Short mmCIF file of C-alpha atoms and ligand atoms in Angstrom, two decimals:
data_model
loop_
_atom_site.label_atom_id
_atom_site.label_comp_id
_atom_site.label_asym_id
_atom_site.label_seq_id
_atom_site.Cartn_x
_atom_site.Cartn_y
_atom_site.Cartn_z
CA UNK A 32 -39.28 -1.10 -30.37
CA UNK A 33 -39.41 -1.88 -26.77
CA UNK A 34 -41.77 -0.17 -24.52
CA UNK A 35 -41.10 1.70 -21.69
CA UNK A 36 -42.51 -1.29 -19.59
CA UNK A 37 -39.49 -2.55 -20.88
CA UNK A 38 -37.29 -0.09 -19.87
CA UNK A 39 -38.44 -0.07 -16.44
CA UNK A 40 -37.82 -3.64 -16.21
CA UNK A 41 -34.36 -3.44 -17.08
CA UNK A 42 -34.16 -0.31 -14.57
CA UNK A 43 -32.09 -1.11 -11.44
CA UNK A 44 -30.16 1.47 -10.66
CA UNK A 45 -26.46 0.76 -10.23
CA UNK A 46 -26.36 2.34 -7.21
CA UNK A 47 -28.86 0.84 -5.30
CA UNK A 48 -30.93 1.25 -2.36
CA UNK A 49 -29.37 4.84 -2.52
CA UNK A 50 -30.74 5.59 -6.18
CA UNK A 51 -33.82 4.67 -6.59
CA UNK A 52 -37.07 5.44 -7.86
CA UNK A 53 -39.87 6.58 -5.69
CA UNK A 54 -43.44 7.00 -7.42
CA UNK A 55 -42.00 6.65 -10.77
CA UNK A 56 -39.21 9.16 -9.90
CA UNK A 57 -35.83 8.82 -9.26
CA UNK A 58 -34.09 9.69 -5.97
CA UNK A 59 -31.05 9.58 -4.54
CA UNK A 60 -31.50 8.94 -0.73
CA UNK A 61 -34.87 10.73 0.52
CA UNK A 62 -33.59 13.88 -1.91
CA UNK A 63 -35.51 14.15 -5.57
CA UNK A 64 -32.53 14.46 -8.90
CA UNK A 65 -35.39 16.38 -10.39
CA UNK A 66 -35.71 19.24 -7.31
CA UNK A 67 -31.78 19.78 -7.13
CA UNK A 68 -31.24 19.78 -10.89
CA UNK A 69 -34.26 22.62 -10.94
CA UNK A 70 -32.46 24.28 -8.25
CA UNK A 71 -29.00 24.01 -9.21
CA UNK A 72 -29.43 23.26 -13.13
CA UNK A 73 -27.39 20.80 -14.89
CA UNK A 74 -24.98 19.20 -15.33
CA UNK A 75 -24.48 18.24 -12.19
CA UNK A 76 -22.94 15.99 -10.08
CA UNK A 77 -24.86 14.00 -7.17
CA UNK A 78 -23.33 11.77 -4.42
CA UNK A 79 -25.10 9.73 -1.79
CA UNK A 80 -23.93 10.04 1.68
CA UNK A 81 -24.82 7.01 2.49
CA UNK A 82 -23.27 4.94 -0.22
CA UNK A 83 -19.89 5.79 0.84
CA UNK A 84 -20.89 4.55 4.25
CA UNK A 85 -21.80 1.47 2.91
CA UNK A 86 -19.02 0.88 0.81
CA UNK A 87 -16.38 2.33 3.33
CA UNK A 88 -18.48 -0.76 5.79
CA UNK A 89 -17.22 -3.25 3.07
CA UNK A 90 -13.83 -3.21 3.50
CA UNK A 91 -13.94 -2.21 7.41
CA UNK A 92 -15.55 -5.81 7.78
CA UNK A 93 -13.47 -7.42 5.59
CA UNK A 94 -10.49 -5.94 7.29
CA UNK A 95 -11.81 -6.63 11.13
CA UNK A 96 -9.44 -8.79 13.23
CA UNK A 97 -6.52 -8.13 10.90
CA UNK A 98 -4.07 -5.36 10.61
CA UNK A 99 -5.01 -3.39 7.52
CA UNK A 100 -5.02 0.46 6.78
CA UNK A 101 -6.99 1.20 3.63
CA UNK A 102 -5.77 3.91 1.94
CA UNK A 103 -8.64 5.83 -0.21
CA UNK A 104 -6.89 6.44 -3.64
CA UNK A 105 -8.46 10.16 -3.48
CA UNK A 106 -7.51 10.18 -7.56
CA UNK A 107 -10.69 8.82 -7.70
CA UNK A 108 -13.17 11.67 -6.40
CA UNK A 109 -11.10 14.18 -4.62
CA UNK A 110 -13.66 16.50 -3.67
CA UNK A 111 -12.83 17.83 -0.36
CA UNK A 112 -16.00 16.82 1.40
CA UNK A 113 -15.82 13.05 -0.11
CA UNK A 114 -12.44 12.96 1.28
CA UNK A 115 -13.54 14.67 4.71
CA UNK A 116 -16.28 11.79 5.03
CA UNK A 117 -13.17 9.00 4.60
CA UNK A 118 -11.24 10.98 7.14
CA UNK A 119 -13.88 10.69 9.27
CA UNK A 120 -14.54 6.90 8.74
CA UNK A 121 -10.65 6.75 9.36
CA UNK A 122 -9.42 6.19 6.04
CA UNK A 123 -5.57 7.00 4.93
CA UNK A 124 -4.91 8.09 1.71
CA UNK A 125 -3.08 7.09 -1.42
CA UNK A 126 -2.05 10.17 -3.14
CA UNK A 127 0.04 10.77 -6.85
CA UNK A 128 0.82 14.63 -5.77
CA UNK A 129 1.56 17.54 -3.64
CA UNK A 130 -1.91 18.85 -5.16
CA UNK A 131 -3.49 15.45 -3.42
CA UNK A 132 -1.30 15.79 -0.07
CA UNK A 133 -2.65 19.22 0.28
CA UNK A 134 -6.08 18.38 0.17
CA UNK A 135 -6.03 15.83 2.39
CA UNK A 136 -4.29 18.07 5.13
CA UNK A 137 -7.16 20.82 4.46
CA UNK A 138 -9.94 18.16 4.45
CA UNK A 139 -8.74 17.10 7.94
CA UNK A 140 -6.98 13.90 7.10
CA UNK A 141 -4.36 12.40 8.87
CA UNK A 142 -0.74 12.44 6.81
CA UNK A 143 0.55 9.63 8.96
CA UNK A 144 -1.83 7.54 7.24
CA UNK A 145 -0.77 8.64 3.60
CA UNK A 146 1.37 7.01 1.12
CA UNK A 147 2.63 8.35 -1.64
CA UNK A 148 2.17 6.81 -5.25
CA UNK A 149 3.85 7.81 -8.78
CA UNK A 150 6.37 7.83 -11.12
CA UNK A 151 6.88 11.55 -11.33
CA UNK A 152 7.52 13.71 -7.91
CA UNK A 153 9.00 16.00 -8.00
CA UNK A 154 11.83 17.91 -5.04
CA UNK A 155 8.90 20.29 -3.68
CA UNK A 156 6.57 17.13 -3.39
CA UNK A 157 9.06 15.18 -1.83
CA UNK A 158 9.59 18.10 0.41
CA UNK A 159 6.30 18.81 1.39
CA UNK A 160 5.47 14.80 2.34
CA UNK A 161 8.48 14.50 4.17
CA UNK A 162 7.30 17.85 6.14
CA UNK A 163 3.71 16.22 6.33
CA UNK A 164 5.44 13.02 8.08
CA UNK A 165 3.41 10.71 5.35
CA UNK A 166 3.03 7.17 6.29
CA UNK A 167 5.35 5.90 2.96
CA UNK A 168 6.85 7.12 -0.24
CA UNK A 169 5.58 4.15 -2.35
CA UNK A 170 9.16 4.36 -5.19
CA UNK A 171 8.68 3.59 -8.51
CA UNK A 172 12.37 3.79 -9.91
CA UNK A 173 16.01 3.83 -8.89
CA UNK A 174 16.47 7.37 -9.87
CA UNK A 175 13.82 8.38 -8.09
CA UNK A 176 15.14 6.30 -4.82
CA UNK A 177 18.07 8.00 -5.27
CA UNK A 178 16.45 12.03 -5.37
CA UNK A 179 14.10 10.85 -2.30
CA UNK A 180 17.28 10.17 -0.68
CA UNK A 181 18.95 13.74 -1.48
CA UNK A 182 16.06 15.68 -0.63
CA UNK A 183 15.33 13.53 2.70
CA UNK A 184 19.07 13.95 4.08
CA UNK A 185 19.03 17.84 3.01
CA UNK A 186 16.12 18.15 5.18
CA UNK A 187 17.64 15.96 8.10
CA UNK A 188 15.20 13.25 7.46
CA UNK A 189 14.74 9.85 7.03
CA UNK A 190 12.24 8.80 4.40
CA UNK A 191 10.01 6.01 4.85
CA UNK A 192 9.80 3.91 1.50
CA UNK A 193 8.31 1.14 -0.14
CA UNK A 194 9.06 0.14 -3.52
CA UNK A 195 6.38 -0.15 -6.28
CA UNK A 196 6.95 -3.37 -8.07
CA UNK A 197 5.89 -4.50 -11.29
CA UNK A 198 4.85 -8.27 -11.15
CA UNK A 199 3.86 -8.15 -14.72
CA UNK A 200 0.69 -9.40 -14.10
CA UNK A 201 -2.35 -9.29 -16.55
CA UNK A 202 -5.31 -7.52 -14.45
CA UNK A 203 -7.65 -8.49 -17.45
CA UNK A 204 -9.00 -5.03 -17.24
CA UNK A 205 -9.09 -2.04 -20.00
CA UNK A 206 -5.71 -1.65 -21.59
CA UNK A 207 -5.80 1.93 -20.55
CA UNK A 208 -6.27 0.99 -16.76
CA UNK A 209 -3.66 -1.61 -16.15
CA UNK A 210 -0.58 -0.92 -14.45
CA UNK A 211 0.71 -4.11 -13.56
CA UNK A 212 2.45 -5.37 -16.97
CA UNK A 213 6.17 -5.01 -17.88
CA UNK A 214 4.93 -2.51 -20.90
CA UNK A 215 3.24 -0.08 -18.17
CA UNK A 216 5.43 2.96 -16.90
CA UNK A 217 4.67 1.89 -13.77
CA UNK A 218 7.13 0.22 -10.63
CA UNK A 219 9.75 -1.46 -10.79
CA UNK A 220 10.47 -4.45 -12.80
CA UNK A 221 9.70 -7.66 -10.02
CA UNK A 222 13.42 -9.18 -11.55
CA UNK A 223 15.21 -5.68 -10.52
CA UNK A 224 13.50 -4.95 -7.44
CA UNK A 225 15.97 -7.10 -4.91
CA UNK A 226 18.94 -4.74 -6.24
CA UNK A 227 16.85 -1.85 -5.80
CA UNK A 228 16.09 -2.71 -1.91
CA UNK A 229 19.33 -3.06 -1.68
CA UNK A 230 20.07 0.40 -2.86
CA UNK A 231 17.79 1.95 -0.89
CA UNK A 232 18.76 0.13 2.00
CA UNK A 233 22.39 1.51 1.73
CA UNK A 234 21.18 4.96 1.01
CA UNK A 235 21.51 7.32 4.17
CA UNK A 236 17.61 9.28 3.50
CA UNK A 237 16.05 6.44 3.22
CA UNK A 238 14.45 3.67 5.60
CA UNK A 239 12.90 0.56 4.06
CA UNK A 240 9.25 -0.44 5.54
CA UNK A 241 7.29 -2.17 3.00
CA UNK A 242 6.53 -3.40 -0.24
CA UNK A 243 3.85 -2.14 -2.62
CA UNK A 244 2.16 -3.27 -5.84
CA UNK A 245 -1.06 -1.52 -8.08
CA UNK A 246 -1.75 -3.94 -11.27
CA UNK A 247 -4.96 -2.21 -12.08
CA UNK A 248 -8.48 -0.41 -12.23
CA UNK A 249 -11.70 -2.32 -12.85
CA UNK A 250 -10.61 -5.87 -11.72
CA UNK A 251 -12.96 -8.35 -11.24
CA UNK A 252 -11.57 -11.34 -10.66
CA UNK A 253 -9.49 -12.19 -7.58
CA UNK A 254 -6.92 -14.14 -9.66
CA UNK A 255 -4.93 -11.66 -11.00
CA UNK A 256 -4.45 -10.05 -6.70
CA UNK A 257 -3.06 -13.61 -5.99
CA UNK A 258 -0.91 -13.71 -8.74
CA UNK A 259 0.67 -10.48 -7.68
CA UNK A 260 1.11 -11.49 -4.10
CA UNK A 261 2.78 -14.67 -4.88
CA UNK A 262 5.37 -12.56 -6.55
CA UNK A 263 5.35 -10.48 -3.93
CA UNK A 264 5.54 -13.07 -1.15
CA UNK A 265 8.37 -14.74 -3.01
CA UNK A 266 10.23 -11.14 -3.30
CA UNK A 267 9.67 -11.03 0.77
CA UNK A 268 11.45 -14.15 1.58
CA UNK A 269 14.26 -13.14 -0.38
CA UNK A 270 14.37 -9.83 1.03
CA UNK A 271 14.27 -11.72 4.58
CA UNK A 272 17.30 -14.20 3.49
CA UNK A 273 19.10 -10.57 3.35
CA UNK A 274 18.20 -9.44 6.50
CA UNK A 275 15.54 -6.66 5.25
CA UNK A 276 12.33 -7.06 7.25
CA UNK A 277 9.39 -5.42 6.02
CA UNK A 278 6.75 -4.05 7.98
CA UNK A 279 3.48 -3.74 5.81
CA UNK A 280 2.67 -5.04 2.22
CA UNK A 281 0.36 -2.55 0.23
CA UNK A 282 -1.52 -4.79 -2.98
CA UNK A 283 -2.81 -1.21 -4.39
CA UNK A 284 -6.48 -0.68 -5.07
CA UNK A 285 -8.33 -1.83 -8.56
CA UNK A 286 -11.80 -3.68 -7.79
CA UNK A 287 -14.09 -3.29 -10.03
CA UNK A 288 -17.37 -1.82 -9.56
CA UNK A 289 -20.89 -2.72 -11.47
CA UNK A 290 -21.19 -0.73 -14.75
CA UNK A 291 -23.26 -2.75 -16.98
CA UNK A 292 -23.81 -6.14 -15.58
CA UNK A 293 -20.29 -6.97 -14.46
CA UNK A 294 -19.96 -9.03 -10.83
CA UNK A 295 -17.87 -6.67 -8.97
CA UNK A 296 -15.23 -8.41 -6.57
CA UNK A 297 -16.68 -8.21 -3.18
CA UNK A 298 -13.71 -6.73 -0.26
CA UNK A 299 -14.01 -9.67 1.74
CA UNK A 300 -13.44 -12.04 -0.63
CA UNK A 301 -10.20 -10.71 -1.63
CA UNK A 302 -9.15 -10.05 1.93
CA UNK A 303 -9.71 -13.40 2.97
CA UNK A 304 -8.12 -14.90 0.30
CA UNK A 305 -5.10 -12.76 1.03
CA UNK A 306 -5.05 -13.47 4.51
CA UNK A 307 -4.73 -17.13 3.82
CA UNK A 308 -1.97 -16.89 1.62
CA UNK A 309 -0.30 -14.55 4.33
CA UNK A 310 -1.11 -17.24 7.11
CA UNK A 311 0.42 -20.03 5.02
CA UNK A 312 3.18 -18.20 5.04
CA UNK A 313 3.71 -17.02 8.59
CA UNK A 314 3.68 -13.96 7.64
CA UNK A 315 2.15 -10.93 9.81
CA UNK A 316 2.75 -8.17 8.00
CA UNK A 317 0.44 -4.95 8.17
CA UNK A 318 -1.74 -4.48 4.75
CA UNK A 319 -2.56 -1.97 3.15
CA UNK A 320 -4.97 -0.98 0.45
CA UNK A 321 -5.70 1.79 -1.78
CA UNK A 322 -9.41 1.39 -3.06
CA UNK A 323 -10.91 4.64 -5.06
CA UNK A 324 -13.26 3.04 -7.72
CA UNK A 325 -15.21 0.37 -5.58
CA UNK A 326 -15.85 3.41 -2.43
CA UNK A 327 -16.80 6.15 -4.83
CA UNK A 328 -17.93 4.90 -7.97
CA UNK A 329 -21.73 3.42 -7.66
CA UNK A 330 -22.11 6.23 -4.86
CA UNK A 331 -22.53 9.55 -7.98
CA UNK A 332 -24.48 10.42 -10.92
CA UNK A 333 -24.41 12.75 -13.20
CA UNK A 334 -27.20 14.51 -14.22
CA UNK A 335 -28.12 15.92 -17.42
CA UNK A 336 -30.27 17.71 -19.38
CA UNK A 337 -31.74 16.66 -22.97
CA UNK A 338 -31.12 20.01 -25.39
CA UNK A 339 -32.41 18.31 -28.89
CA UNK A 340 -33.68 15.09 -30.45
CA UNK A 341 -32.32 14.63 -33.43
CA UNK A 342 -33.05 11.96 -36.33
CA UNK A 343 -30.96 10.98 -39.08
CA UNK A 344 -31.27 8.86 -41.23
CA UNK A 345 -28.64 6.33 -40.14
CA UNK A 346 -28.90 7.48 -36.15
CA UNK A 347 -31.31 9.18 -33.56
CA UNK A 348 -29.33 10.99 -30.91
CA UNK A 349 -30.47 12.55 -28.05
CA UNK A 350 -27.70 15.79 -27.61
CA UNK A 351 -28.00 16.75 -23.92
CA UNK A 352 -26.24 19.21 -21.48
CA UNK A 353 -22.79 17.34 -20.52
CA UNK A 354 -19.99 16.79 -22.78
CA UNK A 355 -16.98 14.60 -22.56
CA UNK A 356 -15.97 17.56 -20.21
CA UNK A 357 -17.70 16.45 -17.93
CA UNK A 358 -17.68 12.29 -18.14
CA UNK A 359 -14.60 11.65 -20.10
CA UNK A 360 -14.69 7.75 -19.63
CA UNK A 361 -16.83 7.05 -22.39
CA UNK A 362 -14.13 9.24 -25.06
CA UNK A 363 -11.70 7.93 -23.33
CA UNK A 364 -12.19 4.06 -22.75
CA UNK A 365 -15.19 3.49 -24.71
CA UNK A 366 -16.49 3.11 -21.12
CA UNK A 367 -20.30 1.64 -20.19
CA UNK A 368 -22.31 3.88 -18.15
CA UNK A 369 -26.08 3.12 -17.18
CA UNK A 370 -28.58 6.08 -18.21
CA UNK A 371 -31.64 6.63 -16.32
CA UNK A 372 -34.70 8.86 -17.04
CA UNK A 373 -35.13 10.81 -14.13
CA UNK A 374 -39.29 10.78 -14.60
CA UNK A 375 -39.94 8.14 -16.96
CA UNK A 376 -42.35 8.97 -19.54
CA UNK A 377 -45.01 6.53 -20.84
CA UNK A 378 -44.25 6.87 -24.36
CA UNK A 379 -42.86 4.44 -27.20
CA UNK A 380 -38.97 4.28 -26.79
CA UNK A 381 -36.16 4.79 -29.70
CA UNK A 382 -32.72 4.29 -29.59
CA UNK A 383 -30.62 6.59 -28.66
CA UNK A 384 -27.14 7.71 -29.19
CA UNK A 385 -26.45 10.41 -26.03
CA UNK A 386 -23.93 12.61 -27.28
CA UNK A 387 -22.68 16.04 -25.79
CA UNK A 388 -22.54 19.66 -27.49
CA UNK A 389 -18.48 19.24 -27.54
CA UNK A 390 -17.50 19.48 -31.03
CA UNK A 391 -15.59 15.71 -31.13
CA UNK A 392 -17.16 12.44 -32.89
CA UNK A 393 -15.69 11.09 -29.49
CA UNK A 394 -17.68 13.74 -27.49
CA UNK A 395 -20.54 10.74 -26.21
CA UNK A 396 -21.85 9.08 -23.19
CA UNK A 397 -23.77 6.43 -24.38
CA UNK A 398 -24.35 4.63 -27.32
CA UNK A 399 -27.42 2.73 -28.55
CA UNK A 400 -30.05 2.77 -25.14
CA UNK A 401 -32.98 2.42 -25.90
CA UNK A 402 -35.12 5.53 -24.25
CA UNK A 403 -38.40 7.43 -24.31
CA UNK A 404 -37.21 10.52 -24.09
CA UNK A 405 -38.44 14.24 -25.03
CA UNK A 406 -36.79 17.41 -25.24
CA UNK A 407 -35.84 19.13 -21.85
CA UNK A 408 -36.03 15.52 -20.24
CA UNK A 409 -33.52 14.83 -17.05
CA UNK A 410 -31.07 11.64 -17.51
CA UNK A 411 -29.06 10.12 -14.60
CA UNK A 412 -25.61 8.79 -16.36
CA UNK A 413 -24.90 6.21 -13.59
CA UNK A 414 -22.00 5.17 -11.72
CA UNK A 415 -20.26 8.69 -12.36
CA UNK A 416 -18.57 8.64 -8.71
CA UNK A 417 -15.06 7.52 -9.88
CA UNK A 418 -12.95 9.52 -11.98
CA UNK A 419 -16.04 11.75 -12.96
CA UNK A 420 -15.56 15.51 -12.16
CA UNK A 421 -11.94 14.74 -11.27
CA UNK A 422 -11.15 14.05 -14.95
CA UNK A 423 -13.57 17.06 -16.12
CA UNK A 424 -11.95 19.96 -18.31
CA UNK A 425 -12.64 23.60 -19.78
CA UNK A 426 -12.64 22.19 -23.77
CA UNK A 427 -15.23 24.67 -25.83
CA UNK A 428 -14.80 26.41 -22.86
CA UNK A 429 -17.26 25.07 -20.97
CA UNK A 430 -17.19 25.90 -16.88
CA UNK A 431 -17.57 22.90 -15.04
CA UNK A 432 -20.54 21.07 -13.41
CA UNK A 433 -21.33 21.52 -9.17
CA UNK A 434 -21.10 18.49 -7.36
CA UNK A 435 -23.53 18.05 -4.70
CA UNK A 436 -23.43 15.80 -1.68
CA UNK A 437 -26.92 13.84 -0.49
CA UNK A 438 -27.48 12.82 3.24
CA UNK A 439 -30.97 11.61 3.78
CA UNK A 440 -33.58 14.28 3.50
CA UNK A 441 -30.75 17.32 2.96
CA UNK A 442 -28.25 18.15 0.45
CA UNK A 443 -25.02 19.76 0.44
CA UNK A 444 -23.47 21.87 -2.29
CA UNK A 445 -19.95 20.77 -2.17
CA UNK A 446 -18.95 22.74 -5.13
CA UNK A 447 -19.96 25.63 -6.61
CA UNK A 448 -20.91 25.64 -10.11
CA UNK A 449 -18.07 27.45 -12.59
CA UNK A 450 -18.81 30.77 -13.76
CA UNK A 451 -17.13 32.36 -16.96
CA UNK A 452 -15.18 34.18 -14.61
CA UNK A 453 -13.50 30.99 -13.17
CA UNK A 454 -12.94 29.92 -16.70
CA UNK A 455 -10.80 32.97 -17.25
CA UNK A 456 -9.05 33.66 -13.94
CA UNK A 457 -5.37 33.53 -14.97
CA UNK A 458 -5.68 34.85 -18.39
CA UNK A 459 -4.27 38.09 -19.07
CA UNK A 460 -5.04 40.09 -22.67
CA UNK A 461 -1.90 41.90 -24.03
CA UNK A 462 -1.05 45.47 -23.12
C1 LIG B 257 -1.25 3.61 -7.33
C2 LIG B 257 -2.72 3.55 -7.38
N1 LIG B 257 -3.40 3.20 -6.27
C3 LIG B 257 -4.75 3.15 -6.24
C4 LIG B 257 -5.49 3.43 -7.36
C5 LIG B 257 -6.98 3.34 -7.26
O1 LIG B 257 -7.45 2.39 -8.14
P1 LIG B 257 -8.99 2.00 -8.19
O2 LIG B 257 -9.77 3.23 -8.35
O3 LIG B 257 -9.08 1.10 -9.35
O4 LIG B 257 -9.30 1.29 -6.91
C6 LIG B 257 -4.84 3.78 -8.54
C7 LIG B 257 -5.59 4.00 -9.79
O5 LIG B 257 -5.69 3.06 -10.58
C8 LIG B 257 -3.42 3.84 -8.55
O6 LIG B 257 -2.76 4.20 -9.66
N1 LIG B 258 -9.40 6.94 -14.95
C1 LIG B 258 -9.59 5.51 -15.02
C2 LIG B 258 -8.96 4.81 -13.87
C3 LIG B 258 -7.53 5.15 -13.79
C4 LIG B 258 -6.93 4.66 -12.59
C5 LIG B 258 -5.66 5.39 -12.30
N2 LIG B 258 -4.52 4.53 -12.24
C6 LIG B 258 -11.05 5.19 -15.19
O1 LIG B 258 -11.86 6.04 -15.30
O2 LIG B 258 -11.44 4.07 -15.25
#
């Protein structure tokens, strides 16, 4: 078995300098995951400030001395003080809803800077972004060019679109995360788009400003962008030929972030190699970007309590306080997430299966880490910023987890912790 010297070795914290350990402890920031779990209990959510910053700094300098609005795709980690800090850096937003549109108005964002993403909105959404003024209605079918069109001339306005186009690209990412392949529900087919700019350029609600493409979550590789965009480009000349000038090409978000031991795709290098390719071209088009994963995801953990040890014969599995409620990645995608003792213990480690009190085989977080661990022991699952709480649910009827928000020595609680209450508001017994 391997000791914990061992374990501490193989230690580094995904989201370093902002989780770290500190006298054999770990922190996020100057702020101990030990103090705010006693204080607020567990599970629970932690973000670093700071790590946004950073990450947010990435793509800033990436972008400087170009024209390029990144658009945070808020489906990510919608809490409204995570999207208050983007609004303040001067983020836009990509949103998938009048849920998402809303909270970026009440968060203090700016709609001008939002577009508008998905295959399903509906007449009130449509509505309420054309209200808004949203930068662009990102279209992802004729039909639905057709209703933005209805709903923009009833209302005496003219809808800014873009159409999503399918390049049918592979992003070489998780089956369940790419978006950019003919199969996928997603855009419109690259060999149909030129009809459907034509449409939309004929129809009276509707004003044509851009082009957009999203081919997937967790990329790593800067191939698969460049593959895209020279469908894209090749799209925009034809477009051109036609007389429809476009003002801004949107390539969607998708890098990848470090799970395991995965290279993530820095911003600048995918910027830069997009800005050549636009340069070669002559083109000078505005871009735009919809990162959620790569600003959010290495900037949260969640923290956890271990409940019981329990050995079997064929398994050992440590059964702690959050569920696939909580973290559905792993149920869903089989996903990799670090795990961190929170005060390591100098004892011989096992190996673990972490598992939840949800009453699913699927209900785990990790599988096989190797861990000295003892009952009523704190874990950190790592890299929980990304499509953590924002995919959490009431299964077993379990409220869900607080989320708290680090900057330097203080803390923030950002959300309240569910009560039983909350899990029941709504439901009504029968007379
Ligand atoms: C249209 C669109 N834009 C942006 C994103 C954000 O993707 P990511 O978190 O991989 O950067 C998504 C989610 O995959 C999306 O569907
Ligand atoms: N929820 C996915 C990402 C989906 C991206 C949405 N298009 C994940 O956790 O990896």
């Amino acid at each position: 078995m391997p000791s914990l010297t061992d374990q501490q070795s193989l230690a580094i914290p995904a989201g370093q300098p902002y989780f770290h350990y500190r006298d054999s402890e770990l922190f996020v920031e100057e702020v101990s995951l030990a103090a705010l779990a006693s204080q607020l209990g567990t599970p629970l959510y932690v973000y670093s400030k700071a790590a946004l910053q950073t990450a947010w700094d990435a793509y800033a300098q990436a972008a400087k001395g170009h024209q390029v609005l990144v658009c945070y795709g808020m489906k990510a980690n919608s809490n409204l003080a995570i999207l208050q800090q983007f609004a303040r850096f001067g983020s836009g937003f990509d949103i998938v809803s009048g849920g998402e549109l809303k909270r970026v108005i009440k968060a203090g964002g700016n709609p001008g800077k939002v577009v508008f993403s998905g295959v399903g909105k509906e007449v009130w959404e449509m509505e309420l972004a054309l209200e808004a003024g949203v930068k662009c209605f990102n279209v992802e079918s004729v039909p639905e060019l057709r209703r933005l069109s209805d709903v923009a001339t009833r209302l005496s306005k003219v809808a800014p679109v873009s159409l999503r186009v399918n390049p049918d690209v592979d992003a070489q990412t998780h089956p369940y995360i790419s978006t950019g392949l003919k199969e996928n529900k997603f855009g419109i087919a690259i060999e149909s788009a030129l009809d459907a700019y034509r449409l939309a350029k004929e129809l009276p609600g509707l004003n044509v400003v851009g082009v957009d493409c999203h081919i997937g979550s967790q990329i790593t590789e800067v191939s698969p962008y460049l593959d895209a965009l020279d469908k894209l480009l090749s799209l925009i000349a034809q477009l051109k030929a036609e007389g429809i000038e476009l003002h801004h090409l949107d390539l969607g978000g998708g890098l990848g972030i470090r799970y395991d031991d995965e290279t993530p795709l820095a911003p600048g290098i995918l910027l830069d190699a997009v800005f050549k390719k636009l340069a070669d071209k002559g083109l000078e088009l505005e871009l735009v970007l919809e990162p959620g994963r790569s600003l959010v995801g290495n900037a949260g953990v969640l923290v956890t309590e271990v409940q019981y040890l329990k050995h079997t014969e064929d398994k050992d599995f440590a059964i702690v306080d959050a569920g696939m409620n909580d973290l559905m990645r792993p149920a869903l995608y089989e996903a990799w997430h670090g795990v961190l003792p929170i005060k390591p213990r100098s004892a011989q480690a096992r190996v673990y299966d972490v598992v939840g009190p949800v009453c699913e085989s699927a209900d785990w977080l990790a599988k096989s880490r190797c861990l000295a661990v003892q009952e009523g022991d704190l874990l950190a699952i790592e890299s929980a910023g990304a499509y953590g709480f924002v995919m959490a649910g009431h299964y077993n009827s379990r409220p869900r987890a607080a989320e708290v928000l680090v900057d330097g020595k203080n803390w923030h609680l950002i959300r309240a912790r569910e009560s039983f209450d909350d899990l029941i508001r709504g439901e009504r017994l029968l007379d």
